[in-house]
């Protein structure tokens, strides 16, 4: 019951945040200067009307939508390469014990980079207290990398991000830190980590166990309290990443066409794929929204995570002055979703249960 209530709160928060994307886009998008020094403002409604009044653009978008829907339907009906999918899922699941380490690296590395570079979570956010910003990023980042006081450090980092977001909406560009830090707070340091080493020393009959004042009094009871919620880590990750992708598609593309068109022009993307710049912007925005919605509902989660990884890789090699370090967290979190799958309260889980009940499941295969 507590897990369902927790999941319901996560879902409600995701809905509120997704709505907030539309309400805050105007203020946030003015700060987004990752790869463009600036652009002329473009009226959103006029841009969308122009783009969607082009028959070729409409045909391409419609063909893409039909292809995605047809592909998903055919996969669910035919279930091709069942054994391959089963082996892939089994292999990914075997990495679950390394998930805390992966998450610590995914969040710790970019935080250390942010500290040394002097920005607060996102390259677009510079504070008025640079010394504190550097010490915060380096300190929290290194502690996460070492895995020392992991849950406490992750909670402190999450609180700092949320406080910063209240004053600077541009931090929404780095929203992936919320699911990442929350997942770390739930899972702890895992192994290898300093926390794991300390816990082994404190649990055994050692000299250290006689002087450690925290392990049995604080750490063990806390771990027992959060243990029932660790199964919800996949839900936290996919909902958080889903919100991030919806924001990127809506806030950074569809609702901010001036900046998006500037990126298309700067890198001559119409020379790579000879279509109208408007189609580039709308197509990229809708693709990110589609991936985000798939993650929010947990539909074909591993497939959506793989598409996300492909999008990030394309950006990495296609935009040479994009701040790569700032995207390490996204790479890590979608990699974590490849390991966990959709988890509970998802379309994938319902499809898997339905396949098991009908006897069509070939051990064990699901849509994610």
mmCIF file of C-alpha atoms in Angstrom:
data_model
loop_
_atom_site.group_PDB
_atom_site.id
_atom_site.type_symbol
_atom_site.label_atom_id
_atom_site.label_comp_id
_atom_site.label_asym_id
_atom_site.label_seq_id
_atom_site.Cartn_x
_atom_site.Cartn_y
_atom_site.Cartn_z
ATOM 1 C CA UNK A 1 0.000 0.000 0.000
ATOM 2 C CA UNK A 2 2.808 2.416 0.882
ATOM 3 C CA UNK A 3 4.517 1.662 -2.438
ATOM 4 C CA UNK A 4 1.320 2.401 -4.363
ATOM 5 C CA UNK A 5 0.912 5.679 -2.495
ATOM 6 C CA UNK A 6 4.531 6.546 -3.258
ATOM 7 C CA UNK A 7 4.052 5.689 -6.941
ATOM 8 C CA UNK A 8 0.857 7.758 -7.030
ATOM 9 C CA UNK A 9 2.760 10.717 -5.606
ATOM 10 C CA UNK A 10 5.474 10.253 -8.253
ATOM 11 C CA UNK A 11 2.832 10.164 -10.993
ATOM 12 C CA UNK A 12 1.101 13.262 -9.650
ATOM 13 C CA UNK A 13 4.413 15.085 -9.407
ATOM 14 C CA UNK A 14 5.226 14.126 -12.998
ATOM 15 C CA UNK A 15 1.881 15.519 -14.191
ATOM 16 C CA UNK A 16 2.415 18.766 -12.294
ATOM 17 C CA UNK A 17 5.956 19.138 -13.623
ATOM 18 C CA UNK A 18 4.873 18.417 -17.192
ATOM 19 C CA UNK A 19 2.220 21.139 -16.890
ATOM 20 C CA UNK A 20 4.829 23.457 -15.413
ATOM 21 C CA UNK A 21 6.924 22.977 -18.544
ATOM 22 C CA UNK A 22 4.350 24.812 -20.626
ATOM 23 C CA UNK A 23 3.792 27.505 -18.013
ATOM 24 C CA UNK A 24 7.485 28.281 -17.453
ATOM 25 C CA UNK A 25 8.886 27.736 -20.932
ATOM 26 C CA UNK A 26 8.925 31.400 -21.835
ATOM 27 C CA UNK A 27 11.087 32.338 -18.882
ATOM 28 C CA UNK A 28 13.331 29.290 -18.990
ATOM 29 C CA UNK A 29 14.045 29.207 -22.704
ATOM 30 C CA UNK A 30 15.565 32.665 -22.596
ATOM 31 C CA UNK A 31 18.482 31.176 -20.662
ATOM 32 C CA UNK A 32 19.168 28.235 -22.960
ATOM 33 C CA UNK A 33 22.399 29.074 -24.735
ATOM 34 C CA UNK A 34 24.075 25.678 -24.870
ATOM 35 C CA UNK A 35 25.171 25.847 -28.484
ATOM 36 C CA UNK A 36 23.853 29.156 -29.825
ATOM 37 C CA UNK A 37 24.971 32.630 -28.772
ATOM 38 C CA UNK A 38 21.499 34.025 -29.448
ATOM 39 C CA UNK A 39 18.767 34.242 -32.032
ATOM 40 C CA UNK A 40 15.942 36.440 -33.142
ATOM 41 C CA UNK A 41 12.660 35.687 -31.347
ATOM 42 C CA UNK A 42 10.160 33.666 -33.370
ATOM 43 C CA UNK A 43 6.451 33.739 -32.529
ATOM 44 C CA UNK A 44 5.470 30.191 -31.566
ATOM 45 C CA UNK A 45 1.971 30.045 -33.069
ATOM 46 C CA UNK A 46 3.113 31.586 -36.347
ATOM 47 C CA UNK A 47 6.001 29.134 -36.548
ATOM 48 C CA UNK A 48 3.792 26.092 -35.935
ATOM 49 C CA UNK A 49 1.164 27.293 -38.415
ATOM 50 C CA UNK A 50 3.835 27.815 -41.062
ATOM 51 C CA UNK A 51 5.471 24.463 -40.400
ATOM 52 C CA UNK A 52 2.261 22.446 -40.298
ATOM 53 C CA UNK A 53 0.776 24.133 -43.365
ATOM 54 C CA UNK A 54 3.480 22.595 -45.545
ATOM 55 C CA UNK A 55 2.068 19.404 -47.147
ATOM 56 C CA UNK A 56 5.492 17.740 -47.269
ATOM 57 C CA UNK A 57 6.099 18.395 -43.566
ATOM 58 C CA UNK A 58 2.685 16.994 -42.694
ATOM 59 C CA UNK A 59 3.298 13.936 -44.880
ATOM 60 C CA UNK A 60 6.661 13.212 -43.256
ATOM 61 C CA UNK A 61 5.295 13.627 -39.727
ATOM 62 C CA UNK A 62 2.240 11.492 -40.514
ATOM 63 C CA UNK A 63 4.399 8.787 -42.092
ATOM 64 C CA UNK A 64 6.640 8.768 -39.037
ATOM 65 C CA UNK A 65 3.681 8.447 -36.682
ATOM 66 C CA UNK A 66 2.135 5.643 -38.724
ATOM 67 C CA UNK A 67 5.474 3.819 -38.886
ATOM 68 C CA UNK A 68 5.925 3.975 -35.103
ATOM 69 C CA UNK A 69 2.361 2.808 -34.432
ATOM 70 C CA UNK A 70 2.591 0.022 -37.012
ATOM 71 C CA UNK A 71 5.960 -1.136 -35.709
ATOM 72 C CA UNK A 72 4.698 -1.320 -32.123
ATOM 73 C CA UNK A 73 1.533 -3.170 -33.172
ATOM 74 C CA UNK A 74 3.419 -5.695 -35.314
ATOM 75 C CA UNK A 75 5.933 -6.327 -32.553
ATOM 76 C CA UNK A 76 3.211 -7.024 -29.998
ATOM 77 C CA UNK A 77 1.397 -9.358 -32.391
ATOM 78 C CA UNK A 78 4.353 -11.254 -33.863
ATOM 79 C CA UNK A 79 6.888 -11.062 -31.022
ATOM 80 C CA UNK A 80 9.903 -11.599 -33.312
ATOM 81 C CA UNK A 81 13.265 -12.818 -31.957
ATOM 82 C CA UNK A 82 11.735 -13.809 -28.632
ATOM 83 C CA UNK A 83 14.770 -15.705 -27.459
ATOM 84 C CA UNK A 84 17.074 -12.815 -28.359
ATOM 85 C CA UNK A 85 14.919 -10.424 -26.353
ATOM 86 C CA UNK A 86 14.831 -12.847 -23.424
ATOM 87 C CA UNK A 87 18.626 -13.208 -23.390
ATOM 88 C CA UNK A 88 19.038 -9.432 -23.660
ATOM 89 C CA UNK A 89 16.684 -8.865 -20.724
ATOM 90 C CA UNK A 90 18.367 -11.564 -18.658
ATOM 91 C CA UNK A 91 21.806 -10.099 -19.349
ATOM 92 C CA UNK A 92 20.706 -6.577 -18.485
ATOM 93 C CA UNK A 93 19.052 -7.790 -15.294
ATOM 94 C CA UNK A 94 22.294 -9.504 -14.247
ATOM 95 C CA UNK A 95 23.868 -6.045 -13.944
ATOM 96 C CA UNK A 96 21.394 -4.914 -11.258
ATOM 97 C CA UNK A 97 23.979 -5.220 -8.486
ATOM 98 C CA UNK A 98 26.097 -2.604 -10.290
ATOM 99 C CA UNK A 99 23.216 -0.124 -10.599
ATOM 100 C CA UNK A 100 24.184 2.005 -7.552
ATOM 101 C CA UNK A 101 27.736 2.310 -8.888
ATOM 102 C CA UNK A 102 26.463 3.335 -12.333
ATOM 103 C CA UNK A 103 24.186 5.972 -10.810
ATOM 104 C CA UNK A 104 26.955 7.350 -8.593
ATOM 105 C CA UNK A 105 29.266 7.700 -11.585
ATOM 106 C CA UNK A 106 26.499 9.239 -13.707
ATOM 107 C CA UNK A 107 25.757 11.966 -11.167
ATOM 108 C CA UNK A 108 29.130 12.330 -9.443
ATOM 109 C CA UNK A 109 31.237 12.923 -12.565
ATOM 110 C CA UNK A 110 29.177 15.819 -14.004
ATOM 111 C CA UNK A 111 28.906 17.393 -10.543
ATOM 112 C CA UNK A 112 32.692 17.367 -10.183
ATOM 113 C CA UNK A 113 32.928 18.886 -13.660
ATOM 114 C CA UNK A 114 30.336 21.505 -12.724
ATOM 115 C CA UNK A 115 32.336 22.371 -9.621
ATOM 116 C CA UNK A 116 35.604 22.840 -11.467
ATOM 117 C CA UNK A 117 33.838 24.790 -14.244
ATOM 118 C CA UNK A 118 32.021 27.004 -11.748
ATOM 119 C CA UNK A 119 28.394 26.384 -12.684
ATOM 120 C CA UNK A 120 25.492 25.073 -10.591
ATOM 121 C CA UNK A 121 24.223 21.769 -12.046
ATOM 122 C CA UNK A 122 23.655 23.275 -15.516
ATOM 123 C CA UNK A 123 26.173 25.259 -17.632
ATOM 124 C CA UNK A 124 23.553 27.991 -18.083
ATOM 125 C CA UNK A 125 23.306 28.689 -14.335
ATOM 126 C CA UNK A 126 26.062 30.823 -12.833
ATOM 127 C CA UNK A 127 25.633 31.884 -9.203
ATOM 128 C CA UNK A 128 26.698 35.019 -7.351
ATOM 129 C CA UNK A 129 28.766 32.891 -4.944
ATOM 130 C CA UNK A 130 31.225 31.079 -7.241
ATOM 131 C CA UNK A 131 33.389 29.773 -4.403
ATOM 132 C CA UNK A 132 30.450 28.000 -2.767
ATOM 133 C CA UNK A 133 29.297 26.698 -6.150
ATOM 134 C CA UNK A 134 32.704 25.178 -6.857
ATOM 135 C CA UNK A 135 33.037 23.645 -3.396
ATOM 136 C CA UNK A 136 29.494 22.265 -3.547
ATOM 137 C CA UNK A 137 29.936 20.593 -6.930
ATOM 138 C CA UNK A 138 33.373 19.185 -6.171
ATOM 139 C CA UNK A 139 32.438 18.067 -2.651
ATOM 140 C CA UNK A 140 29.129 16.394 -3.473
ATOM 141 C CA UNK A 141 30.516 14.932 -6.683
ATOM 142 C CA UNK A 142 33.583 13.357 -5.092
ATOM 143 C CA UNK A 143 31.596 11.986 -2.140
ATOM 144 C CA UNK A 144 29.201 10.318 -4.580
ATOM 145 C CA UNK A 145 32.090 8.912 -6.598
ATOM 146 C CA UNK A 146 33.701 7.517 -3.448
ATOM 147 C CA UNK A 147 30.346 6.305 -2.173
ATOM 148 C CA UNK A 148 30.837 7.782 1.278
ATOM 149 C CA UNK A 149 27.716 8.897 3.156
ATOM 150 C CA UNK A 150 25.963 8.236 -0.127
ATOM 151 C CA UNK A 151 22.324 8.524 0.887
ATOM 152 C CA UNK A 152 22.891 11.644 2.986
ATOM 153 C CA UNK A 153 24.979 13.312 0.275
ATOM 154 C CA UNK A 154 22.407 12.469 -2.417
ATOM 155 C CA UNK A 155 19.608 13.900 -0.268
ATOM 156 C CA UNK A 156 21.623 17.084 0.316
ATOM 157 C CA UNK A 157 22.309 17.407 -3.406
ATOM 158 C CA UNK A 158 18.638 16.903 -4.236
ATOM 159 C CA UNK A 159 17.591 19.534 -1.699
ATOM 160 C CA UNK A 160 20.133 22.001 -3.099
ATOM 161 C CA UNK A 161 18.844 21.435 -6.628
ATOM 162 C CA UNK A 162 15.203 21.941 -5.632
ATOM 163 C CA UNK A 163 16.022 25.138 -3.724
ATOM 164 C CA UNK A 164 17.982 26.405 -6.720
ATOM 165 C CA UNK A 165 15.132 25.514 -9.078
ATOM 166 C CA UNK A 166 12.746 27.646 -7.020
ATOM 167 C CA UNK A 167 14.926 30.701 -7.725
ATOM 168 C CA UNK A 168 16.236 29.844 -11.202
ATOM 169 C CA UNK A 169 13.845 28.005 -13.569
ATOM 170 C CA UNK A 170 16.710 27.487 -16.045
ATOM 171 C CA UNK A 171 17.772 24.598 -13.793
ATOM 172 C CA UNK A 172 14.897 22.636 -15.332
ATOM 173 C CA UNK A 173 17.357 21.966 -18.141
ATOM 174 C CA UNK A 174 19.170 19.658 -15.694
ATOM 175 C CA UNK A 175 16.052 18.019 -14.255
ATOM 176 C CA UNK A 176 17.593 14.557 -14.684
ATOM 177 C CA UNK A 177 19.462 15.196 -11.424
ATOM 178 C CA UNK A 178 16.169 14.784 -9.536
ATOM 179 C CA UNK A 179 15.533 11.133 -10.473
ATOM 180 C CA UNK A 180 19.253 10.396 -10.344
ATOM 181 C CA UNK A 181 19.801 11.732 -6.844
ATOM 182 C CA UNK A 182 16.512 10.280 -5.579
ATOM 183 C CA UNK A 183 17.448 6.846 -6.929
ATOM 184 C CA UNK A 184 20.850 7.054 -5.229
ATOM 185 C CA UNK A 185 19.186 8.048 -1.953
ATOM 186 C CA UNK A 186 16.989 4.945 -2.200
ATOM 187 C CA UNK A 187 19.687 2.475 -3.269
ATOM 188 C CA UNK A 188 22.674 3.756 -1.318
ATOM 189 C CA UNK A 189 26.283 3.350 -2.393
ATOM 190 C CA UNK A 190 26.181 -0.298 -3.402
ATOM 191 C CA UNK A 191 29.517 -1.830 -4.219
ATOM 192 C CA UNK A 192 32.274 -0.955 -4.706
ATOM 193 C CA UNK A 193 31.938 2.001 -2.350
ATOM 194 C CA UNK A 194 33.316 3.391 0.882
ATOM 195 C CA UNK A 195 29.911 2.813 2.485
ATOM 196 C CA UNK A 196 30.067 -0.895 1.639
ATOM 197 C CA UNK A 197 33.544 -1.196 3.125
ATOM 198 C CA UNK A 198 32.528 0.666 6.299
ATOM 199 C CA UNK A 199 29.401 -1.464 6.693
ATOM 200 C CA UNK A 200 31.434 -4.663 6.436
ATOM 201 C CA UNK A 201 33.881 -3.408 9.042
ATOM 202 C CA UNK A 202 31.079 -2.260 11.350
ATOM 203 C CA UNK A 203 29.088 -5.497 11.019
ATOM 204 C CA UNK A 204 32.024 -7.808 11.760
ATOM 205 C CA UNK A 205 33.786 -8.374 15.072
ATOM 206 C CA UNK A 206 36.424 -5.698 14.501
ATOM 207 C CA UNK A 207 38.019 -2.899 16.466
ATOM 208 C CA UNK A 208 36.199 -0.427 14.232
ATOM 209 C CA UNK A 209 32.811 -1.995 15.066
ATOM 210 C CA UNK A 210 33.352 -1.125 18.723
ATOM 211 C CA UNK A 211 33.868 2.584 18.065
ATOM 212 C CA UNK A 212 31.424 3.198 15.192
ATOM 213 C CA UNK A 213 28.511 5.165 16.723
ATOM 214 C CA UNK A 214 26.301 5.295 13.627
ATOM 215 C CA UNK A 215 26.095 1.938 11.845
ATOM 216 C CA UNK A 216 23.726 0.012 14.122
ATOM 217 C CA UNK A 217 21.924 3.059 15.534
ATOM 218 C CA UNK A 218 21.359 5.063 12.337
ATOM 219 C CA UNK A 219 22.406 3.246 9.155
ATOM 220 C CA UNK A 220 20.791 -0.154 9.697
ATOM 221 C CA UNK A 221 17.347 1.186 10.772
ATOM 222 C CA UNK A 222 17.327 3.665 7.883
ATOM 223 C CA UNK A 223 18.196 0.982 5.324
ATOM 224 C CA UNK A 224 15.395 -1.219 6.662
ATOM 225 C CA UNK A 225 12.953 1.676 6.369
ATOM 226 C CA UNK A 226 13.758 2.530 2.736
ATOM 227 C CA UNK A 227 14.253 -1.065 1.563
ATOM 228 C CA UNK A 228 10.578 -1.551 0.537
ATOM 229 C CA UNK A 229 10.861 1.438 -1.804
ATOM 230 C CA UNK A 230 13.971 0.339 -3.708
ATOM 231 C CA UNK A 231 11.784 -1.599 -6.151
ATOM 232 C CA UNK A 232 10.390 1.760 -7.284
ATOM 233 C CA UNK A 233 13.762 3.012 -8.542
ATOM 234 C CA UNK A 234 12.874 2.141 -12.186
ATOM 235 C CA UNK A 235 9.661 4.176 -11.791
ATOM 236 C CA UNK A 236 11.593 7.143 -10.410
ATOM 237 C CA UNK A 237 14.145 6.984 -13.235
ATOM 238 C CA UNK A 238 11.728 6.665 -16.138
ATOM 239 C CA UNK A 239 9.276 9.286 -14.829
ATOM 240 C CA UNK A 240 12.096 11.751 -14.205
ATOM 241 C CA UNK A 241 13.659 11.149 -17.608
ATOM 242 C CA UNK A 242 10.225 11.291 -19.226
ATOM 243 C CA UNK A 243 9.635 14.753 -17.785
ATOM 244 C CA UNK A 244 13.097 15.808 -19.006
ATOM 245 C CA UNK A 245 12.403 14.625 -22.548
ATOM 246 C CA UNK A 246 8.982 16.272 -22.697
ATOM 247 C CA UNK A 247 10.609 19.505 -21.560
ATOM 248 C CA UNK A 248 13.370 19.211 -24.168
ATOM 249 C CA UNK A 249 10.848 18.569 -26.921
ATOM 250 C CA UNK A 250 8.275 21.166 -25.909
ATOM 251 C CA UNK A 251 10.323 23.797 -24.100
ATOM 252 C CA UNK A 252 13.494 23.702 -26.185
ATOM 253 C CA UNK A 253 12.050 22.964 -29.626
ATOM 254 C CA UNK A 254 8.346 23.548 -30.183
ATOM 255 C CA UNK A 255 7.951 26.486 -27.764
ATOM 256 C CA UNK A 256 11.356 27.982 -28.516
ATOM 257 C CA UNK A 257 11.658 27.815 -32.320
ATOM 258 C CA UNK A 258 14.033 30.773 -32.536
ATOM 259 C CA UNK A 259 16.831 29.003 -30.669
ATOM 260 C CA UNK A 260 16.063 25.690 -32.384
ATOM 261 C CA UNK A 261 16.176 27.235 -35.860
ATOM 262 C CA UNK A 262 19.461 28.915 -34.928
ATOM 263 C CA UNK A 263 20.945 25.494 -34.127
ATOM 264 C CA UNK A 264 19.756 24.142 -37.498
ATOM 265 C CA UNK A 265 21.348 27.091 -39.286
ATOM 266 C CA UNK A 266 24.575 27.049 -37.255
ATOM 267 C CA UNK A 267 25.366 23.420 -38.045
ATOM 268 C CA UNK A 268 23.814 23.424 -41.539
ATOM 269 C CA UNK A 269 21.595 20.491 -40.607
ATOM 270 C CA UNK A 270 19.544 21.002 -43.761
ATOM 271 C CA UNK A 271 22.693 20.006 -45.637
ATOM 272 C CA UNK A 272 22.780 16.715 -43.752
ATOM 273 C CA UNK A 273 19.108 15.934 -44.384
ATOM 274 C CA UNK A 274 17.736 18.264 -47.091
ATOM 275 C CA UNK A 275 14.405 19.211 -45.556
ATOM 276 C CA UNK A 276 12.990 22.524 -44.374
ATOM 277 C CA UNK A 277 14.422 23.902 -41.110
ATOM 278 C CA UNK A 278 10.898 23.914 -39.680
ATOM 279 C CA UNK A 279 10.651 20.158 -40.253
ATOM 280 C CA UNK A 280 13.948 19.662 -38.440
ATOM 281 C CA UNK A 281 12.663 21.551 -35.410
ATOM 282 C CA UNK A 282 9.178 20.035 -35.303
ATOM 283 C CA UNK A 283 10.468 16.532 -36.037
ATOM 284 C CA UNK A 284 13.127 16.694 -33.332
ATOM 285 C CA UNK A 285 10.667 18.152 -30.838
ATOM 286 C CA UNK A 286 7.996 15.537 -31.481
ATOM 287 C CA UNK A 287 10.575 12.733 -31.319
ATOM 288 C CA UNK A 288 11.708 13.878 -27.880
ATOM 289 C CA UNK A 289 8.107 14.253 -26.719
ATOM 290 C CA UNK A 290 7.298 10.746 -27.975
ATOM 291 C CA UNK A 291 10.286 9.277 -26.125
ATOM 292 C CA UNK A 292 9.301 11.203 -23.003
ATOM 293 C CA UNK A 293 5.693 10.012 -23.100
ATOM 294 C CA UNK A 294 6.847 6.413 -23.648
ATOM 295 C CA UNK A 295 9.064 6.676 -20.575
ATOM 296 C CA UNK A 296 6.358 8.336 -18.474
ATOM 297 C CA UNK A 297 3.936 5.501 -19.167
ATOM 298 C CA UNK A 298 6.592 2.788 -19.214
ATOM 299 C CA UNK A 299 5.814 1.638 -22.762
ATOM 300 C CA UNK A 300 8.655 -0.115 -24.601
ATOM 301 C CA UNK A 301 10.955 1.340 -21.972
ATOM 302 C CA UNK A 302 14.199 -0.326 -22.978
ATOM 303 C CA UNK A 303 13.517 0.571 -26.607
ATOM 304 C CA UNK A 304 12.849 4.194 -25.642
ATOM 305 C CA UNK A 305 16.044 4.205 -23.571
ATOM 306 C CA UNK A 306 17.995 2.865 -26.562
ATOM 307 C CA UNK A 307 16.540 5.610 -28.781
ATOM 308 C CA UNK A 308 17.495 8.154 -26.109
ATOM 309 C CA UNK A 309 21.057 6.862 -26.081
ATOM 310 C CA UNK A 310 21.171 7.172 -29.871
ATOM 311 C CA UNK A 311 19.890 10.760 -29.690
ATOM 312 C CA UNK A 312 22.529 11.705 -27.115
ATOM 313 C CA UNK A 313 25.291 10.046 -29.136
ATOM 314 C CA UNK A 314 24.198 11.856 -32.294
ATOM 315 C CA UNK A 315 24.279 15.153 -30.404
ATOM 316 C CA UNK A 316 27.694 14.330 -28.971
ATOM 317 C CA UNK A 317 29.315 13.768 -32.361
ATOM 318 C CA UNK A 318 27.136 16.135 -34.381
ATOM 319 C CA UNK A 319 27.438 19.288 -32.250
ATOM 320 C CA UNK A 320 31.146 19.777 -31.501
ATOM 321 C CA UNK A 321 30.736 22.661 -29.030
ATOM 322 C CA UNK A 322 27.906 21.079 -27.030
ATOM 323 C CA UNK A 323 28.957 20.685 -23.357
ATOM 324 C CA UNK A 324 29.472 16.922 -23.290
ATOM 325 C CA UNK A 325 30.135 16.722 -19.549
ATOM 326 C CA UNK A 326 26.723 18.211 -18.803
ATOM 327 C CA UNK A 327 25.082 15.269 -20.589
ATOM 328 C CA UNK A 328 26.959 12.480 -18.794
ATOM 329 C CA UNK A 329 24.103 12.242 -16.299
ATOM 330 C CA UNK A 330 21.602 11.606 -19.099
ATOM 331 C CA UNK A 331 23.821 8.937 -20.658
ATOM 332 C CA UNK A 332 24.088 7.216 -17.290
ATOM 333 C CA UNK A 333 20.392 7.332 -16.441
ATOM 334 C CA UNK A 334 19.216 5.926 -19.773
ATOM 335 C CA UNK A 335 21.853 3.207 -19.341
ATOM 336 C CA UNK A 336 20.321 2.477 -15.937
ATOM 337 C CA UNK A 337 16.901 2.127 -17.579
ATOM 338 C CA UNK A 338 18.351 -0.399 -20.008
ATOM 339 C CA UNK A 339 19.245 -2.440 -16.923
ATOM 340 C CA UNK A 340 16.051 -1.994 -14.905
ATOM 341 C CA UNK A 341 13.400 -1.816 -17.595
ATOM 342 C CA UNK A 342 10.097 -0.119 -16.814
ATOM 343 C CA UNK A 343 9.514 -1.599 -13.394
ATOM 344 C CA UNK A 344 6.103 -1.505 -11.746
ATOM 345 C CA UNK A 345 3.064 0.636 -12.609
ATOM 346 C CA UNK A 346 3.882 0.603 -16.333
ATOM 347 C CA UNK A 347 2.448 -0.471 -19.666
ATOM 348 C CA UNK A 348 5.313 -2.938 -20.017
ATOM 349 C CA UNK A 349 4.429 -4.607 -16.720
ATOM 350 C CA UNK A 350 0.797 -4.976 -17.791
ATOM 351 C CA UNK A 351 1.834 -6.431 -21.151
ATOM 352 C CA UNK A 352 4.157 -8.874 -19.425
ATOM 353 C CA UNK A 353 1.430 -9.970 -17.002
ATOM 354 C CA UNK A 354 -1.071 -10.369 -19.841
ATOM 355 C CA UNK A 355 1.406 -12.466 -21.826
ATOM 356 C CA UNK A 356 2.073 -14.673 -18.800
ATOM 357 C CA UNK A 357 -1.646 -15.218 -18.167
ATOM 358 C CA UNK A 358 -2.283 -16.191 -21.782
ATOM 359 C CA UNK A 359 0.737 -18.487 -21.903
ATOM 360 C CA UNK A 360 2.377 -16.476 -24.685
ATOM 361 C CA UNK A 361 5.357 -15.418 -22.615
ATOM 362 C CA UNK A 362 8.591 -17.111 -23.648
ATOM 363 C CA UNK A 363 10.706 -16.931 -20.584
ATOM 364 C CA UNK A 364 10.373 -13.998 -19.737
ATOM 365 C CA UNK A 365 9.743 -11.560 -22.610
ATOM 366 C CA UNK A 366 7.949 -8.206 -22.437
ATOM 367 C CA UNK A 367 7.592 -5.093 -24.528
ATOM 368 C CA UNK A 368 10.326 -3.173 -22.725
#
